[in-house]
Amino acid sequence: LSVFICAILLGMIIVNLLGSLFWWTIDLNSVSAINLTMAIGLVIDYSAHVLHFFGTQPSSKSKKERVILTMQEMGPPVLLGACTTFLGVIPLGFASNTIFRTFFRQFVTIVFVGCSHGLVLLPVMLARFGPTIERSSDEKSKAAAVV
């Protein structure tokens, strides 16, 4: 179920990024296509950390509690990663070259859309539709022996 949620989220992000090409008046050419391809890796990174941490939470907690723990633990690092990516491309916004400006516009959109989907929409989807973790009886006995 987590992979399905991630695939839906990725599809939504790609549609948003394609729509942003029109908003920024960027033609779909080799430069913008390469940026869109690189965007897949960046936006998956924002979502994958949240999904993975959500999946490793104890099964004794509700989905809402697991989302809260996930956002407390993974929210700041993911947001920091988005901010550093944004800071890294700011100089390109002042370039006179069209390719660099295109790169800047697309990356600003990639960071904003990817981060907002990974830190706002994904937690809501996980709290509502996220997978429940069921432990086998062997795992339960091991957990009880540790306590």
mmCIF file of C-alpha atoms in Angstrom:
data_model
loop_
_atom_site.group_PDB
_atom_site.id
_atom_site.type_symbol
_atom_site.label_atom_id
_atom_site.label_comp_id
_atom_site.label_asym_id
_atom_site.label_seq_id
_atom_site.Cartn_x
_atom_site.Cartn_y
_atom_site.Cartn_z
ATOM 1 C CA LEU A 1 0.000 0.000 0.000
ATOM 2 C CA SER A 2 2.884 2.386 0.713
ATOM 3 C CA VAL A 3 4.241 1.903 -2.794
ATOM 4 C CA PHE A 4 0.797 2.604 -4.239
ATOM 5 C CA ILE A 5 0.514 5.823 -2.197
ATOM 6 C CA CYS A 6 3.995 6.851 -3.338
ATOM 7 C CA ALA A 7 3.137 6.148 -6.993
ATOM 8 C CA ILE A 8 -0.025 8.250 -6.765
ATOM 9 C CA LEU A 9 1.920 11.045 -5.108
ATOM 10 C CA LEU A 10 4.639 10.910 -7.774
ATOM 11 C CA GLY A 11 2.022 11.065 -10.531
ATOM 12 C CA MET A 12 0.434 14.108 -8.923
ATOM 13 C CA ILE A 13 3.813 15.820 -8.621
ATOM 14 C CA ILE A 14 4.706 15.170 -12.260
ATOM 15 C CA VAL A 15 1.341 16.597 -13.375
ATOM 16 C CA ASN A 16 1.997 19.673 -11.220
ATOM 17 C CA LEU A 17 5.474 20.086 -12.676
ATOM 18 C CA LEU A 18 4.189 19.757 -16.233
ATOM 19 C CA GLY A 19 1.547 22.369 -15.440
ATOM 20 C CA SER A 20 4.210 24.675 -14.050
ATOM 21 C CA LEU A 21 5.916 24.707 -17.457
ATOM 22 C CA PHE A 22 2.926 26.613 -18.802
ATOM 23 C CA TRP A 23 2.858 28.925 -15.789
ATOM 24 C CA TRP A 24 6.564 29.797 -16.179
ATOM 25 C CA THR A 25 6.185 29.947 -20.014
ATOM 26 C CA ILE A 26 8.838 27.270 -20.469
ATOM 27 C CA ASP A 27 8.756 25.199 -23.642
ATOM 28 C CA LEU A 28 9.051 21.437 -23.350
ATOM 29 C CA ASN A 29 12.523 20.939 -24.840
ATOM 30 C CA SER A 30 15.599 18.912 -23.990
ATOM 31 C CA VAL A 31 16.597 21.142 -21.040
ATOM 32 C CA SER A 32 13.161 21.100 -19.410
ATOM 33 C CA ALA A 33 12.792 17.352 -20.084
ATOM 34 C CA ILE A 34 16.124 16.650 -18.370
ATOM 35 C CA ASN A 35 15.052 18.768 -15.396
ATOM 36 C CA LEU A 36 11.758 16.883 -15.178
ATOM 37 C CA THR A 37 13.653 13.593 -15.219
ATOM 38 C CA MET A 38 15.941 14.780 -12.414
ATOM 39 C CA ALA A 39 12.878 15.995 -10.531
ATOM 40 C CA ILE A 40 11.655 12.426 -10.124
ATOM 41 C CA GLY A 41 14.700 11.554 -8.021
ATOM 42 C CA LEU A 42 14.422 14.677 -5.892
ATOM 43 C CA VAL A 43 10.722 14.390 -5.115
ATOM 44 C CA ILE A 44 10.973 10.679 -4.394
ATOM 45 C CA ASP A 45 13.632 11.530 -1.832
ATOM 46 C CA TYR A 46 11.277 13.904 -0.005
ATOM 47 C CA SER A 47 8.546 11.271 0.134
ATOM 48 C CA ALA A 48 10.661 8.152 0.671
ATOM 49 C CA HIS A 49 12.091 9.308 3.992
ATOM 50 C CA VAL A 50 8.622 10.044 5.331
ATOM 51 C CA LEU A 51 7.195 6.747 4.045
ATOM 52 C CA HIS A 52 10.066 4.682 5.400
ATOM 53 C CA PHE A 53 9.954 6.213 8.863
ATOM 54 C CA PHE A 54 6.168 5.815 8.969
ATOM 55 C CA GLY A 55 6.548 2.129 8.135
ATOM 56 C CA THR A 56 9.092 1.528 10.910
ATOM 57 C CA GLN A 57 6.889 2.885 13.704
ATOM 58 C CA PRO A 58 5.567 0.427 16.319
ATOM 59 C CA SER A 59 2.397 -1.403 15.348
ATOM 60 C CA SER A 60 0.886 -0.660 18.752
ATOM 61 C CA LYS A 61 0.334 2.966 17.714
ATOM 62 C CA SER A 62 -2.516 4.287 15.591
ATOM 63 C CA LYS A 63 -1.899 5.670 12.118
ATOM 64 C CA LYS A 64 -2.393 9.205 13.403
ATOM 65 C CA GLU A 65 0.175 8.703 16.192
ATOM 66 C CA ARG A 66 2.621 7.186 13.711
ATOM 67 C CA VAL A 67 2.202 10.182 11.373
ATOM 68 C CA ILE A 68 2.808 12.603 14.255
ATOM 69 C CA LEU A 69 5.978 10.743 15.273
ATOM 70 C CA THR A 70 7.099 10.617 11.653
ATOM 71 C CA MET A 71 6.650 14.332 11.115
ATOM 72 C CA GLN A 72 8.386 15.177 14.389
ATOM 73 C CA GLU A 73 11.375 13.060 13.441
ATOM 74 C CA MET A 74 11.567 13.370 9.644
ATOM 75 C CA GLY A 75 9.869 16.711 8.977
ATOM 76 C CA PRO A 76 12.811 18.942 9.935
ATOM 77 C CA PRO A 77 15.495 16.996 8.000
ATOM 78 C CA VAL A 78 13.341 16.797 4.862
ATOM 79 C CA LEU A 79 12.525 20.510 5.089
ATOM 80 C CA LEU A 80 16.197 21.300 5.621
ATOM 81 C CA GLY A 81 17.097 19.258 2.540
ATOM 82 C CA ALA A 82 14.552 21.214 0.501
ATOM 83 C CA CYS A 83 15.905 24.518 1.812
ATOM 84 C CA THR A 84 19.508 23.638 0.983
ATOM 85 C CA THR A 85 18.488 22.563 -2.524
ATOM 86 C CA PHE A 86 16.717 25.891 -2.943
ATOM 87 C CA LEU A 87 19.742 27.797 -1.635
ATOM 88 C CA GLY A 88 21.954 25.918 -4.075
ATOM 89 C CA VAL A 89 19.988 27.069 -7.117
ATOM 90 C CA ILE A 90 19.388 30.703 -6.073
ATOM 91 C CA PRO A 91 22.484 31.978 -7.948
ATOM 92 C CA LEU A 92 21.049 30.548 -11.168
ATOM 93 C CA GLY A 93 18.132 32.971 -10.879
ATOM 94 C CA PHE A 94 20.511 35.868 -11.503
ATOM 95 C CA ALA A 95 22.118 34.324 -14.583
ATOM 96 C CA SER A 96 21.662 35.880 -17.993
ATOM 97 C CA ASN A 97 21.692 32.521 -19.778
ATOM 98 C CA THR A 98 18.257 31.134 -20.665
ATOM 99 C CA ILE A 99 19.241 27.565 -19.772
ATOM 100 C CA PHE A 100 20.292 28.568 -16.256
ATOM 101 C CA ARG A 101 17.119 30.592 -15.724
ATOM 102 C CA THR A 102 15.033 27.658 -16.941
ATOM 103 C CA PHE A 103 16.902 25.383 -14.556
ATOM 104 C CA PHE A 104 16.273 27.844 -11.710
ATOM 105 C CA ARG A 105 12.550 28.186 -12.417
ATOM 106 C CA GLN A 106 12.038 24.472 -12.665
ATOM 107 C CA PHE A 107 14.038 23.683 -9.544
ATOM 108 C CA VAL A 108 12.166 26.268 -7.487
ATOM 109 C CA THR A 109 8.969 24.554 -8.565
ATOM 110 C CA ILE A 110 10.415 21.073 -7.961
ATOM 111 C CA VAL A 111 11.466 21.959 -4.428
ATOM 112 C CA PHE A 112 8.196 23.685 -3.571
ATOM 113 C CA VAL A 113 5.897 21.056 -5.083
ATOM 114 C CA GLY A 114 7.952 18.079 -3.890
ATOM 115 C CA CYS A 115 8.328 19.390 -0.357
ATOM 116 C CA SER A 116 4.688 20.409 -0.044
ATOM 117 C CA HIS A 117 3.502 17.030 -1.290
ATOM 118 C CA GLY A 118 5.995 15.136 0.891
ATOM 119 C CA LEU A 119 5.418 17.138 4.077
ATOM 120 C CA VAL A 120 1.762 18.163 3.755
ATOM 121 C CA LEU A 121 -0.167 15.844 1.449
ATOM 122 C CA LEU A 122 1.677 12.583 2.175
ATOM 123 C CA PRO A 123 1.150 12.701 5.967
ATOM 124 C CA VAL A 124 -2.557 13.316 5.415
ATOM 125 C CA MET A 125 -2.731 10.385 2.994
ATOM 126 C CA LEU A 126 -0.847 8.143 5.433
ATOM 127 C CA ALA A 127 -3.073 9.101 8.368
ATOM 128 C CA ARG A 128 -6.170 8.412 6.320
ATOM 129 C CA PHE A 129 -5.211 5.533 4.017
ATOM 130 C CA GLY A 130 -1.813 4.393 5.334
ATOM 131 C CA PRO A 131 -0.976 0.759 5.898
ATOM 132 C CA THR A 132 -1.495 -0.847 9.255
ATOM 133 C CA ILE A 133 1.349 -2.981 10.527
ATOM 134 C CA GLU A 134 0.482 -6.428 11.760
ATOM 135 C CA ARG A 135 3.159 -8.375 13.562
ATOM 136 C CA SER A 136 3.399 -12.121 13.460
ATOM 137 C CA SER A 137 3.109 -14.075 16.695
ATOM 138 C CA ASP A 138 6.874 -14.761 16.554
ATOM 139 C CA GLU A 139 7.646 -11.029 16.439
ATOM 140 C CA LYS A 140 5.203 -10.380 19.300
ATOM 141 C CA SER A 141 6.896 -13.000 21.487
ATOM 142 C CA LYS A 142 10.322 -11.500 20.757
ATOM 143 C CA ALA A 143 9.044 -8.014 21.634
ATOM 144 C CA ALA A 144 7.507 -9.326 24.858
ATOM 145 C CA ALA A 145 10.760 -11.087 25.798
ATOM 146 C CA VAL A 146 12.698 -7.834 25.412
ATOM 147 C CA VAL A 147 10.344 -5.978 27.754
#
